[in-house]
GROMACS .gro file of C-alpha atoms in nm:
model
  351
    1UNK     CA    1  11.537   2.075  22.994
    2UNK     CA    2  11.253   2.032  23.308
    3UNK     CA    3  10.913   2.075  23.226
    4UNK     CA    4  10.661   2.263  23.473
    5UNK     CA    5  10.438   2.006  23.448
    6UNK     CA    6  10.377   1.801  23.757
    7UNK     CA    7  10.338   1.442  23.550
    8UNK     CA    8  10.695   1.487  23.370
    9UNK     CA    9  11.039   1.420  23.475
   10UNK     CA   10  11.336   1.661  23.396
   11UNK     CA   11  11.521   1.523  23.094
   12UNK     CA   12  11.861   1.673  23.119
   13UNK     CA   13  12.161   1.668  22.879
   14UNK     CA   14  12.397   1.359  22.989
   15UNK     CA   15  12.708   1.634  22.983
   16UNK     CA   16  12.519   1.848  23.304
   17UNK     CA   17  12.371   1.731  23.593
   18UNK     CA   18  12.155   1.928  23.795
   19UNK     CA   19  11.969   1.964  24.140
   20UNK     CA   20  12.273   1.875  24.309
   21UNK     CA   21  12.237   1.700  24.716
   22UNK     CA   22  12.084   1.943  24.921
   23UNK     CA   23  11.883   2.162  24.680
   24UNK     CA   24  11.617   1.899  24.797
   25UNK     CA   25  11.482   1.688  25.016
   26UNK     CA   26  11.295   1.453  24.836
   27UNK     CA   27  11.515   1.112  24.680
   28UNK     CA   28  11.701   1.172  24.349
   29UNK     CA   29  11.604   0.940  24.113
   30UNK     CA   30  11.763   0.906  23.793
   31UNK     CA   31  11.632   0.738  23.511
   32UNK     CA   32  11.943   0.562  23.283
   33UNK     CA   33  11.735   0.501  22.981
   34UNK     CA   34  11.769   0.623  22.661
   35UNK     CA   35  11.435   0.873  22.607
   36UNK     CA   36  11.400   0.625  22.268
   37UNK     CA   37  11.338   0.372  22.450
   38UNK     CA   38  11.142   0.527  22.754
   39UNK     CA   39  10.801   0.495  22.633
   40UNK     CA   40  10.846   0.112  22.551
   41UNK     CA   41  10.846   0.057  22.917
   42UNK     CA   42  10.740   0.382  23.077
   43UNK     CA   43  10.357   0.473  23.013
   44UNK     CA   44  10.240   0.876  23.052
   45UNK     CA   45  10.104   0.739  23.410
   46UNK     CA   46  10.406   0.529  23.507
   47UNK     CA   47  10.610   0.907  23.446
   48UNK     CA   48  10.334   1.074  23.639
   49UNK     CA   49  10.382   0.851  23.941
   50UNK     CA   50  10.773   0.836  23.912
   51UNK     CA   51  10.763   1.188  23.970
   52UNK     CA   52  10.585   1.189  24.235
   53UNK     CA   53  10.826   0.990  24.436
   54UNK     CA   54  11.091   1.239  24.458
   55UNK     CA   55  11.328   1.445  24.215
   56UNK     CA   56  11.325   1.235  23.849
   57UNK     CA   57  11.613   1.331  23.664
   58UNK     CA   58  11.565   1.193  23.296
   59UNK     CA   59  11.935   1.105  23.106
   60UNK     CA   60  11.924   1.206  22.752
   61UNK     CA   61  12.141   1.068  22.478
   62UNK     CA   62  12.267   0.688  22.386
   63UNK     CA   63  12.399   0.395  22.598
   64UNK     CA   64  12.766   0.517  22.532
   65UNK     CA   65  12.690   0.888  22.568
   66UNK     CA   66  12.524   0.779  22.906
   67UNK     CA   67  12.763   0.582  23.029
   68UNK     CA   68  13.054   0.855  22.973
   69UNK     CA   69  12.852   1.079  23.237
   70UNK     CA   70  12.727   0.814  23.491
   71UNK     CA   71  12.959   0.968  23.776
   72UNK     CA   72  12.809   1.252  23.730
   73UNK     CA   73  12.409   1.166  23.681
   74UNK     CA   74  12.429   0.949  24.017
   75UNK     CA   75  12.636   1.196  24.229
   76UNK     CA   76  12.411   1.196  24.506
   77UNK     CA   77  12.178   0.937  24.370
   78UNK     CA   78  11.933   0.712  24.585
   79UNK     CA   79  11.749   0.515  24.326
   80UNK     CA   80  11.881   0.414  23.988
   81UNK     CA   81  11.642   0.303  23.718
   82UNK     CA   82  11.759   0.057  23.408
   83UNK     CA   83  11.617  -0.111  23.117
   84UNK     CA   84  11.718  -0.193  22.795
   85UNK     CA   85  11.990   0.030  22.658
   86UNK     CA   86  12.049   0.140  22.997
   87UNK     CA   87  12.496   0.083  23.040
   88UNK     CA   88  12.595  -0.061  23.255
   89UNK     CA   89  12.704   0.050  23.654
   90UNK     CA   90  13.046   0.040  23.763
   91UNK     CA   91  13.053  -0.109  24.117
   92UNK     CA   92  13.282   0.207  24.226
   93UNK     CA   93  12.967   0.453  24.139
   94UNK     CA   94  12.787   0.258  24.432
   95UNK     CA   95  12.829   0.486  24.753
   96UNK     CA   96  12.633   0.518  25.058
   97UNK     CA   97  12.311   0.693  24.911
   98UNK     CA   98  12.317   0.437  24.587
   99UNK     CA   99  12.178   0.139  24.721
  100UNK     CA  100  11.898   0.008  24.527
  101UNK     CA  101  11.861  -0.067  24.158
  102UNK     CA  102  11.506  -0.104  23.950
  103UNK     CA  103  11.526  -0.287  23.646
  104UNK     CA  104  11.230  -0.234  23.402
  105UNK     CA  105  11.301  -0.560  23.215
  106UNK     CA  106  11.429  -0.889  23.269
  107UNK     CA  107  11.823  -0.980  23.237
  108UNK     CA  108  12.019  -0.710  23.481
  109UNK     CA  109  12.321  -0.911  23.561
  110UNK     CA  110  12.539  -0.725  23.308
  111UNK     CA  111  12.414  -0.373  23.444
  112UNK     CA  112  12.499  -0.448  23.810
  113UNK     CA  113  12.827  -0.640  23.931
  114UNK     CA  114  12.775  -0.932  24.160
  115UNK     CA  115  13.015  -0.757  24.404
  116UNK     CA  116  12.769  -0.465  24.520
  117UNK     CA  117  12.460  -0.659  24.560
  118UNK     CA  118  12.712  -0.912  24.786
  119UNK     CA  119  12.761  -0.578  24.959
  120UNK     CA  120  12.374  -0.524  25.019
  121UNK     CA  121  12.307  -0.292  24.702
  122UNK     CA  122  11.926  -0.399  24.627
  123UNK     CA  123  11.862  -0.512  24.287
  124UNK     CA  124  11.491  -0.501  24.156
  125UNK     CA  125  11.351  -0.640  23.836
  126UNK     CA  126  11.078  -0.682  23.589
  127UNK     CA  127  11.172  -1.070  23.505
  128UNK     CA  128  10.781  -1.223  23.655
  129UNK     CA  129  10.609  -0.968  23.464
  130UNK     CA  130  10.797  -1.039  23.121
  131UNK     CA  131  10.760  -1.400  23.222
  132UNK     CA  132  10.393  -1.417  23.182
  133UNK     CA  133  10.474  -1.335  22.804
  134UNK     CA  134  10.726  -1.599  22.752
  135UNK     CA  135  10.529  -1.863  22.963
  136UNK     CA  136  10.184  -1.788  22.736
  137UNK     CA  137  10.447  -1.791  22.426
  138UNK     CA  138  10.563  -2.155  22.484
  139UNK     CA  139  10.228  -2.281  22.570
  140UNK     CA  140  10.151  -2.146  22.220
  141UNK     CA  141  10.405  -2.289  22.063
  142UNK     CA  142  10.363  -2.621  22.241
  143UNK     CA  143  10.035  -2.604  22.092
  144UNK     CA  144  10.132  -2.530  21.694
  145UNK     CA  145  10.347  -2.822  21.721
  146UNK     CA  146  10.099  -3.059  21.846
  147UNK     CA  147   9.880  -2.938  21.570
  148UNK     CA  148   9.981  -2.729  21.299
  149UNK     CA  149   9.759  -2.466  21.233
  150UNK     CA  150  10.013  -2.244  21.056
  151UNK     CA  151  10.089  -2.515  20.825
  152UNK     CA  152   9.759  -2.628  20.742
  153UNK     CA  153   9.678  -2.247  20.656
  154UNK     CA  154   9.959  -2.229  20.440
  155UNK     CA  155   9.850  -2.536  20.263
  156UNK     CA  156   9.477  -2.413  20.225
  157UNK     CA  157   9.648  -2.055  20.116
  158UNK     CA  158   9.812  -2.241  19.873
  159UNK     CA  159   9.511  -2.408  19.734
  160UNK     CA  160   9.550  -2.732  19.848
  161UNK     CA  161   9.236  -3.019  19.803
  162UNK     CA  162   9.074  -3.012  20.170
  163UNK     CA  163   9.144  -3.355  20.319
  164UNK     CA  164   9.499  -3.306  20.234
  165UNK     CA  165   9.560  -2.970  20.364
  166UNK     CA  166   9.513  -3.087  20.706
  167UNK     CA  167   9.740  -3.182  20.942
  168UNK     CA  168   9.775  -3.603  20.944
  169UNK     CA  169   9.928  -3.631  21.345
  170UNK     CA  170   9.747  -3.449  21.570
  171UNK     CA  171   9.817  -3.474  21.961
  172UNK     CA  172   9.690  -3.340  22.270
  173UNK     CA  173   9.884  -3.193  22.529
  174UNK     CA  174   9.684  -3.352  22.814
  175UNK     CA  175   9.911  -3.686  22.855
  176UNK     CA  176  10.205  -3.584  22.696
  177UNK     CA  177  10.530  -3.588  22.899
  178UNK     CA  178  10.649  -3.250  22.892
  179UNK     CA  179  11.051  -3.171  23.017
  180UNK     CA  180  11.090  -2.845  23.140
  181UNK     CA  181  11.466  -2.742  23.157
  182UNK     CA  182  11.498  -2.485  23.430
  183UNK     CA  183  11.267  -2.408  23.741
  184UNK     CA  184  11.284  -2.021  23.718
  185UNK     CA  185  11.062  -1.718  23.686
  186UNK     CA  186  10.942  -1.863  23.349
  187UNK     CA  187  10.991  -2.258  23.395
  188UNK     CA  188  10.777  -2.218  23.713
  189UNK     CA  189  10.516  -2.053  23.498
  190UNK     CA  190  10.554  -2.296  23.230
  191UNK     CA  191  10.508  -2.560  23.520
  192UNK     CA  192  10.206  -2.456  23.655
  193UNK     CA  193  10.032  -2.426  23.279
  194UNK     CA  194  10.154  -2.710  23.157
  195UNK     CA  195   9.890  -2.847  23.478
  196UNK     CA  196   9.609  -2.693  23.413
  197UNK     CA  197   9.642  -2.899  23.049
  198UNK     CA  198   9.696  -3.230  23.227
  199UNK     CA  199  10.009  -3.324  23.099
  200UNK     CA  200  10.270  -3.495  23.279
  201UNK     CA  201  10.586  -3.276  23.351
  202UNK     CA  202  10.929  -3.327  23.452
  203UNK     CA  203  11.176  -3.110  23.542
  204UNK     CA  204  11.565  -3.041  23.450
  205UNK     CA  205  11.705  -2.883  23.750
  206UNK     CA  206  11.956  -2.898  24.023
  207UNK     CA  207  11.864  -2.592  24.252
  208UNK     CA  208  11.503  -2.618  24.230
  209UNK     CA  209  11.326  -2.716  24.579
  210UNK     CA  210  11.059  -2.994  24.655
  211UNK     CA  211  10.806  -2.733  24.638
  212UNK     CA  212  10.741  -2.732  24.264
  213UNK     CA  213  10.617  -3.117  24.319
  214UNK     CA  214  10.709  -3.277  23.988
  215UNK     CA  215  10.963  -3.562  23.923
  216UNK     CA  216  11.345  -3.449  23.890
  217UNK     CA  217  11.551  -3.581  23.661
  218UNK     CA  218  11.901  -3.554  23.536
  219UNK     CA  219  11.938  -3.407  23.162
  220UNK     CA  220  11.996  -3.734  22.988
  221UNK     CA  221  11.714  -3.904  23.147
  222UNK     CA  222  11.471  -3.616  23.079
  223UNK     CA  223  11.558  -3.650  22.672
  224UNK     CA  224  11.432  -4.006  22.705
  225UNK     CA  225  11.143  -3.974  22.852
  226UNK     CA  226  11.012  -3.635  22.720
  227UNK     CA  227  10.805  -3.619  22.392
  228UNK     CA  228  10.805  -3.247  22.437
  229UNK     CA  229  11.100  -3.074  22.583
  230UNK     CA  230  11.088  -2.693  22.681
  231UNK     CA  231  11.409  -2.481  22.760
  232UNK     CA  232  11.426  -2.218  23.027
  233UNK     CA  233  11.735  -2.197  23.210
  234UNK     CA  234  11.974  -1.938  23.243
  235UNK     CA  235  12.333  -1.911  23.089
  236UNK     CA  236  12.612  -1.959  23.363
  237UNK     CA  237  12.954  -2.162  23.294
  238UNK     CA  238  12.755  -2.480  23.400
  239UNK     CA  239  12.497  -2.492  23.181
  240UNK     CA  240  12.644  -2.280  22.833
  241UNK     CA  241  12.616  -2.545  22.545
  242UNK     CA  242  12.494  -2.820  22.809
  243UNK     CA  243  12.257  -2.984  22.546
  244UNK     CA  244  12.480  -3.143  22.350
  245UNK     CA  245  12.441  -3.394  22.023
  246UNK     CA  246  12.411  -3.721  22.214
  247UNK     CA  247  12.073  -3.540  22.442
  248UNK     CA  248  11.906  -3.489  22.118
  249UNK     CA  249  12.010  -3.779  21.983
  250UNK     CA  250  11.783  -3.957  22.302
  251UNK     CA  251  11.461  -3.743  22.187
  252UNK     CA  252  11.222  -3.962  22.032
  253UNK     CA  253  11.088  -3.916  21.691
  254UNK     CA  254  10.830  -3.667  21.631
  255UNK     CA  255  10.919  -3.490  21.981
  256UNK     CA  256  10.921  -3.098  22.027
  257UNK     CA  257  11.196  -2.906  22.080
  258UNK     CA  258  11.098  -2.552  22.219
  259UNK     CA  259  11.361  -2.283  22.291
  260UNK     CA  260  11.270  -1.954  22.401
  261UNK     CA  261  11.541  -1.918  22.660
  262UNK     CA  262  11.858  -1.847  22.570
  263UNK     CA  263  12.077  -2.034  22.209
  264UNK     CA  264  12.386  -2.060  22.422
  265UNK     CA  265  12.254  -2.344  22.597
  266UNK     CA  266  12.248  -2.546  22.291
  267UNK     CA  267  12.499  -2.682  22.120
  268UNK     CA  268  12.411  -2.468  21.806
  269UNK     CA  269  12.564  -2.677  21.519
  270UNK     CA  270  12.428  -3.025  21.675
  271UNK     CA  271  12.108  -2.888  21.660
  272UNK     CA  272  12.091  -2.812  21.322
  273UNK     CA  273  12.246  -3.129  21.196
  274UNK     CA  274  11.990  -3.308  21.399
  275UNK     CA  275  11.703  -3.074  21.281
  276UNK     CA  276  11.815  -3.162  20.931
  277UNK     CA  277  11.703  -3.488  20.923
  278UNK     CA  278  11.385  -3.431  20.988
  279UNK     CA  279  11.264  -3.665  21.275
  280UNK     CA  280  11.196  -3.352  21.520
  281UNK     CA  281  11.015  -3.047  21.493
  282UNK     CA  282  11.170  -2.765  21.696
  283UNK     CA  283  11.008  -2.407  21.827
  284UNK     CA  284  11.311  -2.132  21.805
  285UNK     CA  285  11.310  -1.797  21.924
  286UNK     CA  286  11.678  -1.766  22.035
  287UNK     CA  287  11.961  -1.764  21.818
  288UNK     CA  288  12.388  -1.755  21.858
  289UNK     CA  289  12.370  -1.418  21.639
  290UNK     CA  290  12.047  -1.159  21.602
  291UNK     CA  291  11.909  -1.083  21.389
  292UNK     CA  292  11.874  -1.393  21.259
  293UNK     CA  293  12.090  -1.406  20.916
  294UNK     CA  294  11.866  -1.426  20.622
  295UNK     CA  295  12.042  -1.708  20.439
  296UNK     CA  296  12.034  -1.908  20.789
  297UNK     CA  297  11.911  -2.259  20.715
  298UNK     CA  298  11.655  -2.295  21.006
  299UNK     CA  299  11.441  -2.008  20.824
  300UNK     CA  300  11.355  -2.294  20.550
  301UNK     CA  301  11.365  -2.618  20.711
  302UNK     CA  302  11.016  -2.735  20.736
  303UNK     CA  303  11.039  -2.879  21.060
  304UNK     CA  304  11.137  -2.570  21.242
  305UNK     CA  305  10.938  -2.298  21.331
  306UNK     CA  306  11.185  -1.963  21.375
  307UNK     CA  307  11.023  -1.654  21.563
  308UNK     CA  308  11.239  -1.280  21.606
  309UNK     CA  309  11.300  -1.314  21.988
  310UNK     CA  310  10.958  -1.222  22.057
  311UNK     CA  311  10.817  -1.446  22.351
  312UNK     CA  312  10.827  -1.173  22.581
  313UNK     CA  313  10.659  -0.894  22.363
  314UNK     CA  314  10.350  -0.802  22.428
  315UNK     CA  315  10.210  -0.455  22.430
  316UNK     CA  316  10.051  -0.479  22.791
  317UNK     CA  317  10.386  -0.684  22.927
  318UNK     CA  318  10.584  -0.373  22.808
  319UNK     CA  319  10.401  -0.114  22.974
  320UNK     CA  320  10.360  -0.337  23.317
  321UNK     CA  321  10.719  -0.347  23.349
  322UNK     CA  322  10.776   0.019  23.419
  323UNK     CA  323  10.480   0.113  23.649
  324UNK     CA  324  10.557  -0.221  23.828
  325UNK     CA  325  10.916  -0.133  23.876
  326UNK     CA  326  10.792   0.268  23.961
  327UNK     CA  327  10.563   0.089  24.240
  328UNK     CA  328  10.830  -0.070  24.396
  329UNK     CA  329  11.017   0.253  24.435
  330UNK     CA  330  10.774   0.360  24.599
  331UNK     CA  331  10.764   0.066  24.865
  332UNK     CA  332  11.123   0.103  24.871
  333UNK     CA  333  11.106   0.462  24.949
  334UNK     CA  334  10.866   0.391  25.214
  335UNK     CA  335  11.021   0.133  25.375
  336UNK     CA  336  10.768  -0.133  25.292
  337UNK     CA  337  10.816  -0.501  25.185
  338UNK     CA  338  10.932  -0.576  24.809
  339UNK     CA  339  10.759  -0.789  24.577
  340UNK     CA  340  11.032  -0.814  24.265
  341UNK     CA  341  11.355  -0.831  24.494
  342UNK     CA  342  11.603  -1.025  24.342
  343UNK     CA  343  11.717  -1.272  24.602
  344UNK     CA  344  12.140  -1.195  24.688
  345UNK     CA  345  12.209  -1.598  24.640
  346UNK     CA  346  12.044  -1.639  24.317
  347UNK     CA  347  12.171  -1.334  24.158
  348UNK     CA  348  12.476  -1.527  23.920
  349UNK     CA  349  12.200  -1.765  23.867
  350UNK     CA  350  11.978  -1.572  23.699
  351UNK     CA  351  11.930  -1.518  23.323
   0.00000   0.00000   0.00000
């Protein structure tokens, strides 16, 4: 049904589409998110100025009930709108109107073939904005490893005697050699935090250019040298399960492991048996299957700190995403310069 208010878009039914070509002038916009998961990423304002840009039409139902009427919702199309639960686009749906793509979120590989943006479709996405999260988030968790604070507060929940409740290793992060796999929207980030606490980072990563300006390093040597190493890269065929039992084996003892990237990249069951003996303590947000089984043995090793996929959460992350991707409609629309273009070359790259 539309709405008469200005500030709303028209949610339709996914088995009509309405305000065919011609019945206006203004772009047709549609929005291929469920309406549950709209206002995660779409604030009242980010709506209000989305509708403003042309004709919003609003697809109702779930992924699968979407994706059975996508021919019809982007007949006549100029600007298609994802995010999660959005389905995916089939590269035949891309015409001569269809030629840009705004992602609210992060990953959009799976929602747009590699062909059409080879053929000059524009893809769009939220990945720097959800990347402030996850940067902040591995900073964080850099931290709790250096010092402990959620196991000393367990201990002094616990009633433990005072001296002994507190952590016996403490390190700084200024000075400590920090590896940083992967030199993209979030490594970058990670990078240029990592800084501004005066530790001394290397980097994992073939494509990255001289401008970063910190030692590269092949993965092996990296594992030697790093008494913190940080995960970021994306999953392609080169890099799935690339850490492997004989990297971790070259981590020292007592180094950090932090993953908040993706679990693929690890060789899953070498990780474990090296977690298991103890001589590491590991950060994990990413896992082969989520949820996260409840009888999975990193939720009670002691050494390993397991988190729900959460690094890019945040409350004010979320709502950036949509009016950032909204603005850049509207620079699209007006011809104007893009800020959150995803580059043609590095689109298999990405995450």
């Amino acid at each position: 049904m539309k709405s008469d208010s200005p500030g709303e878009a028209a949610a339709i039914p996914t088995d009509q589409a309405r305000n065919r070509p011609g019945a206006s002038a203004r772009p047709r916009i549609v929005l291929l998110v469920p309406p549950t998961r709209v206002p995660l990423m779409f604030t009242p304002d980010a709506l209000d100025a989305l509708a403003r840009l042309g004709q919003v039409v609003r697809a109702d139902g779930t992924t699968d009930e979407i994706a059975a009427d996508l021919p019809e919702l982007l007949e006549g199309a100029d600007v298609a709108i994802t995010g999660w639960g959005a389905p995916p686009i089939p590269a035949e749906l891309f015409g001569y109107r269809l030629r840009f793509v705004a992602h609210a979120a992060g990953s959009v590989k799976r929602l747009v073939p590699p062909e059409v943006v080879e053929r000059g479709v524009v893809v769009c996405h939220a990945a720097t904005i959800i990347a402030d999260a996850v940067c902040e988030y591995t900073i964080a968790l850099i931290l709790m490893g250096l010092r402990r604070p959620h196991e000393m507060a367990a201990a002094m929940a616990a009633g433990a005697d005072w001296r002994s409740a507190g952590y016996t290793e403490p390190r700084t992060l200024a000075g400590r050699v920090v590896g940083v796999i992967g030199a993209g929207y979030v490594g970058r980030k990670v990078i240029n935090l990592l800084r501004a606490f005066e530790a001394q980072v290397i980097l994992v990563d073939p494509f990255a250019g001289d401008d970063i300006g910190v030692p590269r390093l092949s993965l092996e040597e990296a594992f030697r040298q790093a008494e913190i190493l940080t995960v970021h890269a994306p999953v392609t065929p080169a890099t799935e399960r690339m850490i492997r039992a004989e990297h971790l084996a070259l981590l020292r003892d007592g180094a950090l492991f932090i993953n908040v990237a993706r679990s693929r990249l690890v060789d899953s069951d070498a990780l474990l048996a090296e977690l298991r003996q103890g001589r590491l303590w590991a950060a994990l947000d990413v896992f082969d299957e989520e949820p996260l089984s409840v009888s999975d043995p990193l939720r009670s090793l002691p050494n390993v700190l397991v988190t729900p996929h959460a690094a890019g959460f945040t409350r004010d992350t979320y709502a950036r995403q949509g009016m950032t991707m909204v603005e850049e409609i509207g620079r699209h629309l007006r011809g104007e310069p893009l800020r959150y273009r995803v580059a043609p070359d590095r689109y298999t790259l990405m995450a």
